[in-house]
Coordinates of C-alpha atoms in Angstrom, one line a residue:
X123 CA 39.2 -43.5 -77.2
X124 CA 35.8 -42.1 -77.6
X125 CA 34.1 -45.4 -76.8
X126 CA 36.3 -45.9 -73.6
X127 CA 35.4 -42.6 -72.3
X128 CA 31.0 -43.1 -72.7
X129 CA 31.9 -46.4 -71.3
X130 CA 33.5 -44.2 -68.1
X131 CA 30.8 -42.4 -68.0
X132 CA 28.3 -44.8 -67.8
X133 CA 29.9 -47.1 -65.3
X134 CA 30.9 -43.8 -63.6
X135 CA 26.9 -42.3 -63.4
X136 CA 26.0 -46.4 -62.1
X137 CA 28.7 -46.4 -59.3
X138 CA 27.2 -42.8 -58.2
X139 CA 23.4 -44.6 -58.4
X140 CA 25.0 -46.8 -56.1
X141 CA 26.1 -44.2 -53.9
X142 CA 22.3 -42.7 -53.7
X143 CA 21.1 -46.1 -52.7
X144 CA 23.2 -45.9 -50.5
X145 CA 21.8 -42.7 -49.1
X146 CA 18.6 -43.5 -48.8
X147 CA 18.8 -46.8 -46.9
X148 CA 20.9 -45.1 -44.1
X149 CA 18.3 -42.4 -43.9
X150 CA 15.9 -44.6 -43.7
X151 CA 17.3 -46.3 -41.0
X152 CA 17.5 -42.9 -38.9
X153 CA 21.0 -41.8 -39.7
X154 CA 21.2 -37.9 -39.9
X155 CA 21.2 -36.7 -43.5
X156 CA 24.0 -33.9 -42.6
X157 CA 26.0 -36.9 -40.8
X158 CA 26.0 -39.1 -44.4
X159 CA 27.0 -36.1 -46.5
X160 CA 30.0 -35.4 -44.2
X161 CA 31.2 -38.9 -44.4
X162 CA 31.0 -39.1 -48.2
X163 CA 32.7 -35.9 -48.2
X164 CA 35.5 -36.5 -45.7
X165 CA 36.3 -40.3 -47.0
X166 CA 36.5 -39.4 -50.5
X167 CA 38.7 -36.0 -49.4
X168 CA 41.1 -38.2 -47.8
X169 CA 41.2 -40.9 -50.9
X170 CA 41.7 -38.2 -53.1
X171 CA 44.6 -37.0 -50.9
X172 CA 46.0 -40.1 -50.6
X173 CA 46.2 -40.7 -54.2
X174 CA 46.9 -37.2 -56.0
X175 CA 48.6 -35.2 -53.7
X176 CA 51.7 -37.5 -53.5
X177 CA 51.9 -37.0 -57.4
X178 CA 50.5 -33.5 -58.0
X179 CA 51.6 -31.9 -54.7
X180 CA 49.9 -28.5 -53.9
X181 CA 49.8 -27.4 -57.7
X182 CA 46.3 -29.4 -56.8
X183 CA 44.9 -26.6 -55.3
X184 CA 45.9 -24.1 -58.1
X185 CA 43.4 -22.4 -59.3
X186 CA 42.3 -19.5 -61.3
X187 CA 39.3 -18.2 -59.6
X188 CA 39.2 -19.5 -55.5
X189 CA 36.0 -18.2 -55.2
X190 CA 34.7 -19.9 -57.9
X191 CA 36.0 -23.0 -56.0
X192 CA 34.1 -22.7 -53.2
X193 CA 30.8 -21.2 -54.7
X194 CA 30.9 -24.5 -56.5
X195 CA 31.1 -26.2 -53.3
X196 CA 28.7 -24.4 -51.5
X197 CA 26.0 -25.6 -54.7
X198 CA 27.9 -29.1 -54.1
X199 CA 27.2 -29.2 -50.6
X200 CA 23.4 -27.7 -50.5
X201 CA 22.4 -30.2 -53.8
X202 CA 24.0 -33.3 -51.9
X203 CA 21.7 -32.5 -48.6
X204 CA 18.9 -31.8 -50.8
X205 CA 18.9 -34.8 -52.8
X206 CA 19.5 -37.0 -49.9
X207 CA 16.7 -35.4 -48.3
X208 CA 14.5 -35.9 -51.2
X209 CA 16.0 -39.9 -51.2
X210 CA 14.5 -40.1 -47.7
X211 CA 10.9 -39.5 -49.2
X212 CA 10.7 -40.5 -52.4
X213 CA 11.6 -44.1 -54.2
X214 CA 15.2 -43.8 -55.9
X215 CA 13.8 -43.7 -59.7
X216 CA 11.6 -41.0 -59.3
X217 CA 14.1 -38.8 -56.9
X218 CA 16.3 -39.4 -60.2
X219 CA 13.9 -38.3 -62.8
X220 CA 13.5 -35.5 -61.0
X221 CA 17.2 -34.3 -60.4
X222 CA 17.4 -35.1 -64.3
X223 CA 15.3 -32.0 -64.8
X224 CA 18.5 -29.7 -63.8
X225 CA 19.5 -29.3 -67.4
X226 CA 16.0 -28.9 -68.9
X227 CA 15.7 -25.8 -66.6
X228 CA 19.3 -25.2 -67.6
X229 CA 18.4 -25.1 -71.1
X230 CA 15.4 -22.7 -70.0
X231 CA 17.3 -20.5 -68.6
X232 CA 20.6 -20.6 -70.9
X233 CA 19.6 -17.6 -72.8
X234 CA 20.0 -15.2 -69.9
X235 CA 22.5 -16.9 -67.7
X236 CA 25.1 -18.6 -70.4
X237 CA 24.1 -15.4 -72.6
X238 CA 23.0 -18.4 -75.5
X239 CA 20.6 -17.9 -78.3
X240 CA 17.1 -19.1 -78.2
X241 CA 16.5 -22.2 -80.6
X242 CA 13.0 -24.0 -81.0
X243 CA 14.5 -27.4 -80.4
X244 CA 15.5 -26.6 -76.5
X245 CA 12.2 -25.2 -76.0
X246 CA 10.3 -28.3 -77.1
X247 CA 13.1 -30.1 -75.0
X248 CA 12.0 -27.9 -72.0
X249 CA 8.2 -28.2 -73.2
X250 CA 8.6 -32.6 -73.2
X251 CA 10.6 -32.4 -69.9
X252 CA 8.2 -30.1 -68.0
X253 CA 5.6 -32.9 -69.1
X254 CA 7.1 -35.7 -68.2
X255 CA 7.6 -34.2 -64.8
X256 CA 4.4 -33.5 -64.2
X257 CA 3.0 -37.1 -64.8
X258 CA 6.1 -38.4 -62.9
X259 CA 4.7 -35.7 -59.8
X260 CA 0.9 -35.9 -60.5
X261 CA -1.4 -35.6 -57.8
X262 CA -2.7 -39.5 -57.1
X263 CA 0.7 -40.9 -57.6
X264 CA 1.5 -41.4 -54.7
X265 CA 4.7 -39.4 -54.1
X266 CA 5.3 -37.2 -50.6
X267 CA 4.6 -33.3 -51.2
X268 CA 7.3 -32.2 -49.4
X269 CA 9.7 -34.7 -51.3
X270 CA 8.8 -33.3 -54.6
X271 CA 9.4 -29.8 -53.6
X272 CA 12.7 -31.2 -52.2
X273 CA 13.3 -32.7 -55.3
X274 CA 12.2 -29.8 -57.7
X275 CA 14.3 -27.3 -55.3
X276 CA 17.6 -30.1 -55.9
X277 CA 17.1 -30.0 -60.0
X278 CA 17.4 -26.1 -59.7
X279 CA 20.4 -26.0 -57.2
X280 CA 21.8 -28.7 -59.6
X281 CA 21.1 -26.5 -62.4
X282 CA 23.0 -23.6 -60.4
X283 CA 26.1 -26.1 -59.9
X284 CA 26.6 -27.1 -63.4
X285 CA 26.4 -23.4 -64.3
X286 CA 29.3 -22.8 -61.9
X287 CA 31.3 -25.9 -63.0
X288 CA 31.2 -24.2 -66.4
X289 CA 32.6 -21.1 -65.2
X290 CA 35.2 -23.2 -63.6
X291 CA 36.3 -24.9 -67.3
X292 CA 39.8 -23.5 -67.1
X293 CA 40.7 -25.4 -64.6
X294 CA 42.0 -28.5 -64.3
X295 CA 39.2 -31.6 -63.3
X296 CA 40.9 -33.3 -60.8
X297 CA 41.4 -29.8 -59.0
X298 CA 37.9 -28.9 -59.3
X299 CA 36.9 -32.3 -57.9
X300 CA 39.6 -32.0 -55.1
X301 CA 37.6 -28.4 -53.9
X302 CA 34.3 -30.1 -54.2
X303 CA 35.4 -32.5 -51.1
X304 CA 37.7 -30.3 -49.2
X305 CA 34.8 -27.6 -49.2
X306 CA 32.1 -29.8 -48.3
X307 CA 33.9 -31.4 -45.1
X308 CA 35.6 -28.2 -44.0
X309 CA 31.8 -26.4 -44.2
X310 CA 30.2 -29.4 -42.8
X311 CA 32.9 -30.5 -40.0
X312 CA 31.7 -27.5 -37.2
X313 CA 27.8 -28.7 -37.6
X314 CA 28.8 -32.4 -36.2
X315 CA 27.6 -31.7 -32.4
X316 CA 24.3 -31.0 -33.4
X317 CA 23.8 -33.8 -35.6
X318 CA 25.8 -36.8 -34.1
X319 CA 22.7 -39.0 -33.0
X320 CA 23.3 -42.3 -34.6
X321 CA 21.1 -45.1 -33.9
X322 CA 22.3 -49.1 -33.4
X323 CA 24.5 -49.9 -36.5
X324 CA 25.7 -53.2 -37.4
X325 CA 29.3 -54.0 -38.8
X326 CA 28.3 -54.0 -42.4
X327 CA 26.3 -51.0 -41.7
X328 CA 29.5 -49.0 -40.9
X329 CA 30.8 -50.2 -43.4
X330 CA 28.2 -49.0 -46.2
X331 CA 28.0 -45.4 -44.6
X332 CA 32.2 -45.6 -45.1
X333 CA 31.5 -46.6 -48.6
X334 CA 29.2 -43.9 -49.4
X335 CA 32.8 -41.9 -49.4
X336 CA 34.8 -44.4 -51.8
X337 CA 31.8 -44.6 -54.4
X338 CA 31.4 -40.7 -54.6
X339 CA 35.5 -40.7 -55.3
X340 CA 35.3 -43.7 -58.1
X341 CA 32.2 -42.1 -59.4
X342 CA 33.7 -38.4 -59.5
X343 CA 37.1 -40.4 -60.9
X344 CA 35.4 -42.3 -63.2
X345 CA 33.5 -39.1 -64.7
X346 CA 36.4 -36.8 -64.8
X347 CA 38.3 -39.6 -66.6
X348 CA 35.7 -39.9 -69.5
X349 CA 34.9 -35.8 -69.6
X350 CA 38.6 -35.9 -69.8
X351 CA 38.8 -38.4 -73.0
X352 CA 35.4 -37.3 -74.8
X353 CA 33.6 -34.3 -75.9
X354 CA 30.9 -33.5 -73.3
X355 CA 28.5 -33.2 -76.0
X356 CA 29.0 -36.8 -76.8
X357 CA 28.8 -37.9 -73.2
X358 CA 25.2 -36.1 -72.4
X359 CA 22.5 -38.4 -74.4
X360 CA 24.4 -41.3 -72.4
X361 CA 23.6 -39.5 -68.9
X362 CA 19.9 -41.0 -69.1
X363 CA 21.6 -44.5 -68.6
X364 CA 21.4 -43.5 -65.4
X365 CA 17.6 -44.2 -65.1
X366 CA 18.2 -48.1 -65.5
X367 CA 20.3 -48.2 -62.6
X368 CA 18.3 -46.1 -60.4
X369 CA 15.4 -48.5 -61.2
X370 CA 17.2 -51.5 -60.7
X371 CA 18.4 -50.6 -57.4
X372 CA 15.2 -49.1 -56.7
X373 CA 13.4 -52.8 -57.2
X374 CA 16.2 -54.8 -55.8
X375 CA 17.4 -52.9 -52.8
X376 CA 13.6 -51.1 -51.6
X377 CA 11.8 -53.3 -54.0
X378 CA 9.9 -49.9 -55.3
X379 CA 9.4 -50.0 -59.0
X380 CA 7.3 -46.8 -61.1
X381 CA 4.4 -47.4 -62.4
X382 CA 3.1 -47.2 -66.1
X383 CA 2.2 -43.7 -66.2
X384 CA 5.4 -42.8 -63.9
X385 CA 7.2 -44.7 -66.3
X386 CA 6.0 -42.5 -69.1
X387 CA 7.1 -39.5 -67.5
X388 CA 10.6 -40.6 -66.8
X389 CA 10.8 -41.9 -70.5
X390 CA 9.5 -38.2 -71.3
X391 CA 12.2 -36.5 -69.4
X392 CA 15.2 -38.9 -70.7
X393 CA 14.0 -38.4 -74.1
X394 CA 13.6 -34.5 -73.9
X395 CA 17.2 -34.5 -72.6
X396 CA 18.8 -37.0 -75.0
X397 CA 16.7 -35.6 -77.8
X398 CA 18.3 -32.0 -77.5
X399 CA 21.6 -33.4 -76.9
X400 CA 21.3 -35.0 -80.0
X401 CA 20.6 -32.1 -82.2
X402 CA 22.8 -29.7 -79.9
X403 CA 25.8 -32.5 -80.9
X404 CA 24.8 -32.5 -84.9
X405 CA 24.4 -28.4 -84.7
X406 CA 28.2 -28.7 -83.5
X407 CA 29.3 -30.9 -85.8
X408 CA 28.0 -28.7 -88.5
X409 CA 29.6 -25.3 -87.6
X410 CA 33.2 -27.1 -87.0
X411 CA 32.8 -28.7 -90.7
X412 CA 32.6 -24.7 -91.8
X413 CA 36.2 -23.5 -93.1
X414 CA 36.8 -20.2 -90.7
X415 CA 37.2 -17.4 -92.9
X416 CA 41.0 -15.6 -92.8
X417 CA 41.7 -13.5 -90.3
X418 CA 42.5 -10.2 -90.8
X419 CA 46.1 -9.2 -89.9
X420 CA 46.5 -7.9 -86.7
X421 CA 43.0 -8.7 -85.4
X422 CA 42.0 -9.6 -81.4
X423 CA 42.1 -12.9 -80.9
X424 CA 38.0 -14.6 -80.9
X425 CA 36.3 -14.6 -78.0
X426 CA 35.1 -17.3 -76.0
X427 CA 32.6 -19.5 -76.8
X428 CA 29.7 -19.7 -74.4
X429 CA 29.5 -23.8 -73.5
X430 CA 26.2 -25.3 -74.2
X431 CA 23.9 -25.7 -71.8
X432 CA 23.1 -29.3 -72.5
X433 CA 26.4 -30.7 -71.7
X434 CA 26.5 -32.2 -68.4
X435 CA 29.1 -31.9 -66.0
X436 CA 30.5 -34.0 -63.4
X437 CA 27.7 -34.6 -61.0
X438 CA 27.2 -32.8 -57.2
X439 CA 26.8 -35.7 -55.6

């Protein structure tokens, strides 16, 4: 069961690499950024419709905390513009280095927000990561300036969405996932007249902004299936994967590949991640294999259990 649900994952991050290639070749062909999210959001609001509301009804939308729900959205809808925005400018491998530096500055800033104790090893994850960035972004590399602001702004919106996503644990997946979509067309819908300036597109290329809609839902689908069969501190080390795919699309589709020291930084940031996820799965482990000691009669039942900051959620995109 475990294996099947990284295996989700994994095919589930690659479909959603698919979906940022997608991104980035109808920006660069001139369509309006705004104009691409709203299309991935209403297509894959309407799948998802389509397929869960005939079974689940309006208990869909049930949900403990509504403004939660559309918080998350609102982080959902501002990371999806940025990163899109940041695709426009900068090749598809370093755009996703960079977003994977939302849960290094999660893990930096765990201690205050997720109310988590300090440990040495997420520090010299944070240290690594912070590293690697800066050779992925260092001056003579060739990257646009206002793309890697872009793209440091998206890691730290991300970082903002994953904390919210937490907060939203009680809640069932699918109906988190359902929110994400309704939000992001109904808050998107009313901006249309300023932004419907489409130039000449072919039949195919109709059809790939469509897609942009069904490969968010199979992604999302995909995701919430595996979070749904495997721990999510299992998952995280396997998020890196991602970084293959958004290479190989970045050589086949724009034919941009990093180079060595570019390389090196990515490698840097996967490693700080998968490293810390690593240990914060063994440090797990290890405190479940303690017997609990009795508790006394009549005692409060525990209370919750902070989740770590190094397990990733479902992705914004």
């Amino acid at each position: 069961m475990r294996t099947n649900g990284i295996l989700l994952h994994v095919v589930g991050l690659w479909v959603l690499s698919g979906l940022d290639a997608s991104g980035k070749y109808l920006a660069l062909l001139g369509v309006p950024v705004l104009l691409v999210a709203w299309v991935r959001y209403a297509v894959h609001t309407a799948l998802s419709s389509a397929v869960l509301l005939p079974r689940r009804g309006w208990s869909l939308l049930r949900t403990r905390s509504l403004r939660g729900q559309l918080v998350r959205g609102g982080l959902m809808i501002a990371s999806t513009l940025l990163f899109f925005s940041v695709l426009k400018r900068v090749p598809l491998a370093e755009a996703t280095a960079m977003n994977f530096m939302a849960p290094i500055f999660l893990l930096a800033l765990a201690p205050w927000l997720l109310h988590e104790p300090h440990r040495l090893h997420r520090w010299l994850g944070v240290a690594l990561g912070f590293a690697g960035m800066l050779l992925v972004v260092r001056p003579g590399a060739g990257l646009d300036t206002v793309g890697v602001l872009l793209g440091l702004a998206t890691a730290l919106t991300f970082a903002a969405f994953q904390i919210a996503t937490r907060r939203l644990a009680g809640d069932d997946p699918l109906t988190t996932n359902y929110y994400g979509g309704l939000v992001g067309t109904v808050a998107l819908t009313p901006l249309l007249p300023w932004v419907w300036e489409l130039p000449p597109l072919s039949g195919w290329q109709w059809a790939l902004l469509l897609s942009t809609g069904v490969t968010g839902a199979i992604g999302h689908g995909l995701q919430s299936a595996a979070y749904a069969r495997t721990p999510a501190t299992l998952l995280a080390p396997y998020s890196y994967l991602q970084i293959l795919s958004a290479v190989g699309l970045g050589w086949a589709v724009f034919g941009q590949l990093p180079d060595a020291t570019t390389a090196l930084g990515i490698a840097c940031i996967c490693a700080a991640g998968i490293a810390v996820a690593l240990v914060e799965r063994a440090l797990n482990r290890a405190a479940r294999a303690v017997p609990a000691p009795p508790a006394p009669a009549h005692s409060p039942p525990p209370a919750p259990v902070p989740p770590s900051a190094n397990c990733h959620g479902p992705r914004s995109r």
